[in-house]
Amino acid sequence: MSALSSARPAGSHVDLTGKRSRGRAVRNVVATVLVAACFALALVPLVWILWTVASKGFHLLLDPNWWGQSQRGITSRTAGGGAYHAIMGSLITAVMCALVSVPIGVFGAIYLVEYGRGGPLARAVSFMVDILTGIPSIVAALFIYALWVTLFGFGRVGFAVSLSLVLLMVPTVLRLTEEVLRLVPNELREASAALGVPRWKTILKVVVPTAFSGIVTGVMLGLARIMGETAPLLILGPYTSGINFNPFAGNMAALPTMINQDRTESLQPAVDRTWAAALTLVLLVLVLNLLARAVARFSAVRKR
């Protein structure tokens, strides 16, 4: 093999019989060019969006007041104020949603992979998750509105928004966790079982740590999806320009509703705030993803 590799010229391919295959080399080059072209084409709208948002909203992010003040007392005609109330509202809503969604998604995936194994209950759970995966966000919001506001008589608060976002985040976390758990080699489970370790301890000490980085990635993808949702916020979380840290009482702002509040205004201060809020949301999701990558990297099982 080493003789064939050293003898062949660069750019040529050698088949199993040892003959050079110029056709395979040409097809390889054509496929490589096509994949690179498709990748570049897919990057065009992404780069365009990021450049548009950054060029129109970055100047407000340089103002310290943007990160420390709310919009209370600021009208669409006046410049000033900040997005602190909306940033904190988005984070509080996302954290409360994650506190409910992550345990359900992770334990559901562990059940499907480690215990259910194609049984009737596992098939029923998998079928319901498939339905939830395709449900529109406005349907989830209307369901929680009917349950939380109409049936139970509670108000439109931040916690109701979190409940509707749970319906959107659980399928993402569960499916991605299920996929990474299936990638854990069965030899690890069998070796642990051969040593007499109970199954629950094998899952806790071997399976989950091995797949931890993938689980964290699934959680962050779920968070990235829900933080940009607007329909649940419009139906269940009325916008307020003031700061509210209590998700169980009063109106709570969020970045998507702040964008929606100013998007119809034609006055320049409101337009600037709209782009700046959109850029803030992008940066917030980016920072969360970088933190998740760092956590997954430093907590991953290391090969010795």
CSV table of C-alpha atoms in Angstrom, one decimal:
chain,number,residue,atom,x,y,z
A,1,MET,CA,0.0,0.0,0.0
A,2,SER,CA,2.8,2.4,0.9
A,3,ALA,CA,4.5,1.6,-2.4
A,4,LEU,CA,1.3,2.4,-4.4
A,5,SER,CA,0.8,5.6,-2.5
A,6,SER,CA,4.3,6.8,-3.0
A,7,ALA,CA,4.3,5.8,-6.7
A,8,ARG,CA,1.0,7.4,-7.8
A,9,PRO,CA,1.1,11.1,-9.0
A,10,ALA,CA,-0.8,13.7,-7.1
A,11,GLY,CA,-4.5,14.0,-8.0
A,12,SER,CA,-4.9,10.4,-9.3
A,13,HIS,CA,-6.8,7.6,-7.6
A,14,VAL,CA,-5.9,3.9,-7.5
A,15,ASP,CA,-8.7,1.2,-7.5
A,16,LEU,CA,-8.5,-2.2,-5.8
A,17,THR,CA,-6.8,-3.8,-8.7
A,18,GLY,CA,-4.0,-1.2,-8.5
A,19,LYS,CA,-5.0,0.6,-11.7
A,20,ARG,CA,-5.3,4.3,-11.9
A,21,SER,CA,-8.8,5.6,-12.2
A,22,ARG,CA,-8.9,9.0,-13.8
A,23,GLY,CA,-12.7,9.0,-13.9
A,24,ARG,CA,-13.0,8.6,-10.1
A,25,ALA,CA,-10.5,11.5,-9.7
A,26,VAL,CA,-12.6,13.7,-12.0
A,27,ARG,CA,-15.8,12.8,-10.2
A,28,ASN,CA,-14.1,13.5,-6.8
A,29,VAL,CA,-13.0,16.9,-8.0
A,30,VAL,CA,-16.5,17.7,-9.4
A,31,ALA,CA,-18.2,16.6,-6.1
A,32,THR,CA,-15.8,18.6,-4.0
A,33,VAL,CA,-16.4,21.8,-6.1
A,34,LEU,CA,-20.2,21.3,-5.9
A,35,VAL,CA,-20.1,20.8,-2.1
A,36,ALA,CA,-18.0,23.9,-1.7
A,37,ALA,CA,-20.3,25.9,-4.0
A,38,CYS,CA,-23.4,24.8,-2.1
A,39,PHE,CA,-21.7,25.7,1.2
A,40,ALA,CA,-20.8,29.2,-0.1
A,41,LEU,CA,-24.3,29.6,-1.4
A,42,ALA,CA,-25.8,28.7,2.0
A,43,LEU,CA,-23.5,31.2,3.6
A,44,VAL,CA,-24.7,34.1,1.5
A,45,PRO,CA,-28.1,34.8,3.3
A,46,LEU,CA,-26.5,34.1,6.7
A,47,VAL,CA,-23.7,36.6,6.1
A,48,TRP,CA,-26.1,39.1,4.6
A,49,ILE,CA,-28.4,38.9,7.6
A,50,LEU,CA,-25.6,39.2,10.1
A,51,TRP,CA,-24.0,42.2,8.2
A,52,THR,CA,-27.4,44.0,7.9
A,53,VAL,CA,-28.2,43.6,11.6
A,54,ALA,CA,-24.7,44.4,12.8
A,55,SER,CA,-24.3,47.5,10.5
A,56,LYS,CA,-27.7,49.0,11.6
A,57,GLY,CA,-27.7,48.1,15.3
A,58,PHE,CA,-24.1,48.0,16.5
A,59,HIS,CA,-23.7,51.6,17.3
A,60,LEU,CA,-26.4,51.4,20.0
A,61,LEU,CA,-24.6,48.4,21.6
A,62,LEU,CA,-21.6,50.7,22.3
A,63,ASP,CA,-23.7,52.8,24.6
A,64,PRO,CA,-23.4,51.6,28.2
A,65,ASN,CA,-27.0,52.7,28.8
A,66,TRP,CA,-28.2,50.0,26.4
A,67,TRP,CA,-27.1,47.3,28.8
A,68,GLY,CA,-28.2,48.9,32.0
A,69,GLN,CA,-31.4,50.9,31.4
A,70,SER,CA,-35.0,50.1,30.4
A,71,GLN,CA,-37.3,52.0,28.0
A,72,ARG,CA,-39.5,53.4,30.7
A,73,GLY,CA,-40.4,57.0,29.8
A,74,ILE,CA,-38.8,56.7,26.4
A,75,THR,CA,-41.1,57.3,23.4
A,76,SER,CA,-40.6,56.3,19.7
A,77,ARG,CA,-39.7,60.0,19.0
A,78,THR,CA,-36.9,60.1,21.6
A,79,ALA,CA,-33.6,58.4,21.6
A,80,GLY,CA,-32.1,56.8,24.7
A,81,GLY,CA,-32.9,54.1,27.2
A,82,GLY,CA,-31.7,50.5,26.8
A,83,ALA,CA,-32.7,46.9,26.5
A,84,TYR,CA,-31.9,45.7,30.0
A,85,HIS,CA,-35.5,45.0,30.8
A,86,ALA,CA,-35.9,42.9,27.6
A,87,ILE,CA,-32.6,41.0,28.1
A,88,MET,CA,-33.5,40.0,31.6
A,89,GLY,CA,-37.0,39.0,30.6
A,90,SER,CA,-35.7,36.8,27.8
A,91,LEU,CA,-33.1,35.2,30.1
A,92,ILE,CA,-35.6,34.6,32.9
A,93,THR,CA,-38.2,33.1,30.5
A,94,ALA,CA,-35.5,30.9,28.9
A,95,VAL,CA,-34.1,29.7,32.3
A,96,MET,CA,-37.5,28.8,33.6
A,97,CYS,CA,-38.3,26.9,30.4
A,98,ALA,CA,-35.0,25.0,30.6
A,99,LEU,CA,-35.6,24.0,34.2
A,100,VAL,CA,-38.8,22.2,33.1
A,101,SER,CA,-37.7,21.1,29.6
A,102,VAL,CA,-34.2,19.7,30.2
A,103,PRO,CA,-35.2,17.0,32.9
A,104,ILE,CA,-38.2,15.9,30.8
A,105,GLY,CA,-36.1,15.7,27.6
A,106,VAL,CA,-33.1,14.0,29.1
A,107,PHE,CA,-35.0,11.5,31.2
A,108,GLY,CA,-37.4,10.8,28.3
A,109,ALA,CA,-34.4,10.0,26.0
A,110,ILE,CA,-32.8,7.8,28.7
A,111,TYR,CA,-36.1,5.9,28.9
A,112,LEU,CA,-36.4,5.4,25.2
A,113,VAL,CA,-32.8,4.3,24.7
A,114,GLU,CA,-32.0,2.4,27.9
A,115,TYR,CA,-35.4,1.0,29.1
A,116,GLY,CA,-38.1,1.3,26.5
A,117,ARG,CA,-36.2,-0.3,23.6
A,118,GLY,CA,-39.2,-0.4,21.2
A,119,GLY,CA,-41.9,-1.3,23.7
A,120,PRO,CA,-45.5,-0.1,23.4
A,121,LEU,CA,-45.0,2.8,25.9
A,122,ALA,CA,-41.7,3.8,24.1
A,123,ARG,CA,-43.5,3.8,20.7
A,124,ALA,CA,-46.3,5.9,22.2
A,125,VAL,CA,-43.8,8.4,23.7
A,126,SER,CA,-41.9,8.6,20.4
A,127,PHE,CA,-45.1,9.2,18.5
A,128,MET,CA,-46.1,12.0,20.8
A,129,VAL,CA,-42.7,13.6,20.5
A,130,ASP,CA,-42.9,13.5,16.7
A,131,ILE,CA,-46.2,15.3,16.9
A,132,LEU,CA,-44.7,18.0,19.3
A,133,THR,CA,-41.8,18.4,16.9
A,134,GLY,CA,-44.0,19.7,14.2
A,135,ILE,CA,-46.4,21.8,16.2
A,136,PRO,CA,-46.4,25.5,15.4
A,137,SER,CA,-45.5,27.9,18.1
A,138,ILE,CA,-48.8,29.8,18.0
A,139,VAL,CA,-50.7,26.5,18.5
A,140,ALA,CA,-48.6,25.8,21.6
A,141,ALA,CA,-49.3,29.4,22.9
A,142,LEU,CA,-53.0,29.0,22.3
A,143,PHE,CA,-53.0,25.7,24.1
A,144,ILE,CA,-51.4,27.2,27.2
A,145,TYR,CA,-53.7,30.2,27.0
A,146,ALA,CA,-56.7,27.9,27.0
A,147,LEU,CA,-55.3,25.9,29.9
A,148,TRP,CA,-53.6,28.7,32.0
A,149,VAL,CA,-55.9,31.7,31.4
A,150,THR,CA,-59.3,30.3,30.4
A,151,LEU,CA,-59.5,27.2,32.5
A,152,PHE,CA,-57.4,28.0,35.6
A,153,GLY,CA,-58.0,31.8,35.5
A,154,PHE,CA,-54.4,32.8,35.9
A,155,GLY,CA,-53.0,36.0,34.3
A,156,ARG,CA,-50.8,36.4,31.2
A,157,VAL,CA,-47.4,36.3,32.9
A,158,GLY,CA,-43.9,35.3,32.1
A,159,PHE,CA,-44.3,31.8,33.5
A,160,ALA,CA,-47.2,31.1,31.1
A,161,VAL,CA,-44.8,32.0,28.3
A,162,SER,CA,-42.2,29.6,29.7
A,163,LEU,CA,-44.8,26.8,29.7
A,164,SER,CA,-45.7,27.3,26.1
A,165,LEU,CA,-42.0,27.3,25.2
A,166,VAL,CA,-41.6,24.0,27.0
A,167,LEU,CA,-43.8,22.4,24.4
A,168,LEU,CA,-41.3,23.6,21.7
A,169,MET,CA,-38.1,22.8,23.6
A,170,VAL,CA,-38.8,19.3,24.9
A,171,PRO,CA,-38.9,17.6,21.5
A,172,THR,CA,-35.5,19.2,20.4
A,173,VAL,CA,-33.8,18.2,23.6
A,174,LEU,CA,-35.3,14.7,23.7
A,175,ARG,CA,-34.5,13.9,20.1
A,176,LEU,CA,-30.9,15.1,20.2
A,177,THR,CA,-30.2,13.5,23.5
A,178,GLU,CA,-31.7,10.2,22.2
A,179,GLU,CA,-29.3,10.4,19.2
A,180,VAL,CA,-26.2,10.9,21.2
A,181,LEU,CA,-27.1,8.2,23.8
A,182,ARG,CA,-27.5,5.7,20.9
A,183,LEU,CA,-23.9,6.6,19.8
A,184,VAL,CA,-22.5,5.4,23.1
A,185,PRO,CA,-20.9,2.0,22.4
A,186,ASN,CA,-22.7,-1.0,23.9
A,187,GLU,CA,-19.3,-2.4,25.0
A,188,LEU,CA,-19.2,0.2,27.7
A,189,ARG,CA,-22.6,-0.9,29.1
A,190,GLU,CA,-21.6,-4.6,28.8
A,191,ALA,CA,-18.3,-4.0,30.6
A,192,SER,CA,-20.1,-2.2,33.4
A,193,ALA,CA,-22.7,-5.0,33.6
A,194,ALA,CA,-20.0,-7.6,33.7
A,195,LEU,CA,-18.5,-6.0,36.8
A,196,GLY,CA,-21.9,-6.2,38.5
A,197,VAL,CA,-22.8,-2.5,38.4
A,198,PRO,CA,-26.5,-1.8,38.4
A,199,ARG,CA,-28.0,-0.4,35.3
A,200,TRP,CA,-29.0,2.9,36.8
A,201,LYS,CA,-25.5,3.4,38.0
A,202,THR,CA,-24.1,2.5,34.6
A,203,ILE,CA,-26.3,5.1,33.0
A,204,LEU,CA,-25.4,7.7,35.6
A,205,LYS,CA,-21.6,7.1,35.7
A,206,VAL,CA,-20.8,5.8,32.2
A,207,VAL,CA,-23.5,6.5,29.6
A,208,VAL,CA,-24.5,10.1,30.5
A,209,PRO,CA,-20.9,11.4,31.0
A,210,THR,CA,-19.8,9.8,27.7
A,211,ALA,CA,-22.7,11.6,25.9
A,212,PHE,CA,-22.6,14.8,28.0
A,213,SER,CA,-21.2,17.1,25.4
A,214,GLY,CA,-23.9,16.0,22.9
A,215,ILE,CA,-26.6,16.5,25.6
A,216,VAL,CA,-25.3,20.0,26.3
A,217,THR,CA,-25.4,20.8,22.5
A,218,GLY,CA,-29.0,19.6,22.3
A,219,VAL,CA,-30.0,21.8,25.3
A,220,MET,CA,-28.4,24.8,23.7
A,221,LEU,CA,-30.0,24.2,20.3
A,222,GLY,CA,-33.3,24.0,22.1
A,223,LEU,CA,-32.6,27.3,23.9
A,224,ALA,CA,-31.6,28.9,20.7
A,225,ARG,CA,-34.9,27.9,19.1
A,226,ILE,CA,-37.2,29.2,21.8
A,227,MET,CA,-35.4,32.5,22.5
A,228,GLY,CA,-36.4,33.8,19.1
A,229,GLU,CA,-40.1,32.8,19.3
A,230,THR,CA,-42.5,35.6,19.2
A,231,ALA,CA,-46.0,34.1,19.1
A,232,PRO,CA,-46.1,32.8,22.7
A,233,LEU,CA,-44.8,36.2,23.9
A,234,LEU,CA,-47.5,38.1,22.0
A,235,ILE,CA,-50.3,35.9,23.3
A,236,LEU,CA,-49.2,35.2,26.8
A,237,GLY,CA,-46.6,37.9,27.7
A,238,PRO,CA,-47.7,41.5,27.1
A,239,TYR,CA,-44.8,43.9,26.5
A,240,THR,CA,-43.8,46.4,29.1
A,241,SER,CA,-41.1,49.1,29.0
A,242,GLY,CA,-40.2,48.7,32.7
A,243,ILE,CA,-38.1,46.1,34.5
A,244,ASN,CA,-39.9,43.1,36.0
A,245,PHE,CA,-37.9,40.2,37.5
A,246,ASN,CA,-41.0,38.3,38.8
A,247,PRO,CA,-42.3,35.8,36.1
A,248,PHE,CA,-45.4,35.1,38.2
A,249,ALA,CA,-46.8,38.6,38.3
A,250,GLY,CA,-47.1,41.5,36.0
A,251,ASN,CA,-46.0,42.0,32.4
A,252,MET,CA,-42.5,41.1,31.4
A,253,ALA,CA,-40.6,42.3,28.4
A,254,ALA,CA,-38.5,40.2,26.1
A,255,LEU,CA,-36.2,41.0,23.1
A,256,PRO,CA,-38.7,39.6,20.5
A,257,THR,CA,-41.6,41.7,21.9
A,258,MET,CA,-39.3,44.8,22.1
A,259,ILE,CA,-38.5,44.3,18.4
A,260,ASN,CA,-42.2,43.9,17.6
A,261,GLN,CA,-43.0,47.0,19.6
A,262,ASP,CA,-40.8,49.3,17.5
A,263,ARG,CA,-40.9,47.5,14.1
A,264,THR,CA,-43.9,49.4,12.8
A,265,GLU,CA,-42.4,52.8,13.7
A,266,SER,CA,-40.8,54.9,11.0
A,267,LEU,CA,-39.0,57.3,13.3
A,268,GLN,CA,-35.3,56.8,13.4
A,269,PRO,CA,-34.9,56.2,17.2
A,270,ALA,CA,-37.4,53.4,17.1
A,271,VAL,CA,-35.8,51.9,14.0
A,272,ASP,CA,-32.4,51.9,15.6
A,273,ARG,CA,-33.7,50.2,18.7
A,274,THR,CA,-35.3,47.5,16.5
A,275,TRP,CA,-32.0,46.6,14.8
A,276,ALA,CA,-30.0,46.9,18.1
A,277,ALA,CA,-32.5,44.5,19.9
A,278,ALA,CA,-32.2,42.0,17.0
A,279,LEU,CA,-28.4,42.1,17.2
A,280,THR,CA,-28.6,41.8,21.0
A,281,LEU,CA,-30.7,38.6,20.6
A,282,VAL,CA,-28.2,37.2,18.1
A,283,LEU,CA,-25.3,37.9,20.5
A,284,LEU,CA,-27.1,36.4,23.4
A,285,VAL,CA,-27.7,33.1,21.6
A,286,LEU,CA,-24.0,33.2,20.4
A,287,VAL,CA,-22.7,33.7,24.0
A,288,LEU,CA,-24.9,30.9,25.3
A,289,ASN,CA,-23.6,28.5,22.6
A,290,LEU,CA,-20.0,29.4,23.4
A,291,LEU,CA,-20.6,28.8,27.1
A,292,ALA,CA,-22.1,25.5,26.3
A,293,ARG,CA,-19.2,24.5,24.1
A,294,ALA,CA,-16.8,25.5,26.9
A,295,VAL,CA,-18.7,23.5,29.5
A,296,ALA,CA,-19.0,20.5,27.2
A,297,ARG,CA,-15.2,20.6,26.4
A,298,PHE,CA,-14.0,20.8,29.9
A,299,SER,CA,-16.5,18.2,31.3
A,300,ALA,CA,-16.1,15.7,28.5
A,301,VAL,CA,-14.7,12.2,29.2
A,302,ARG,CA,-11.0,12.3,28.4
A,303,LYS,CA,-9.2,9.5,26.6
A,304,ARG,CA,-6.2,8.2,28.5
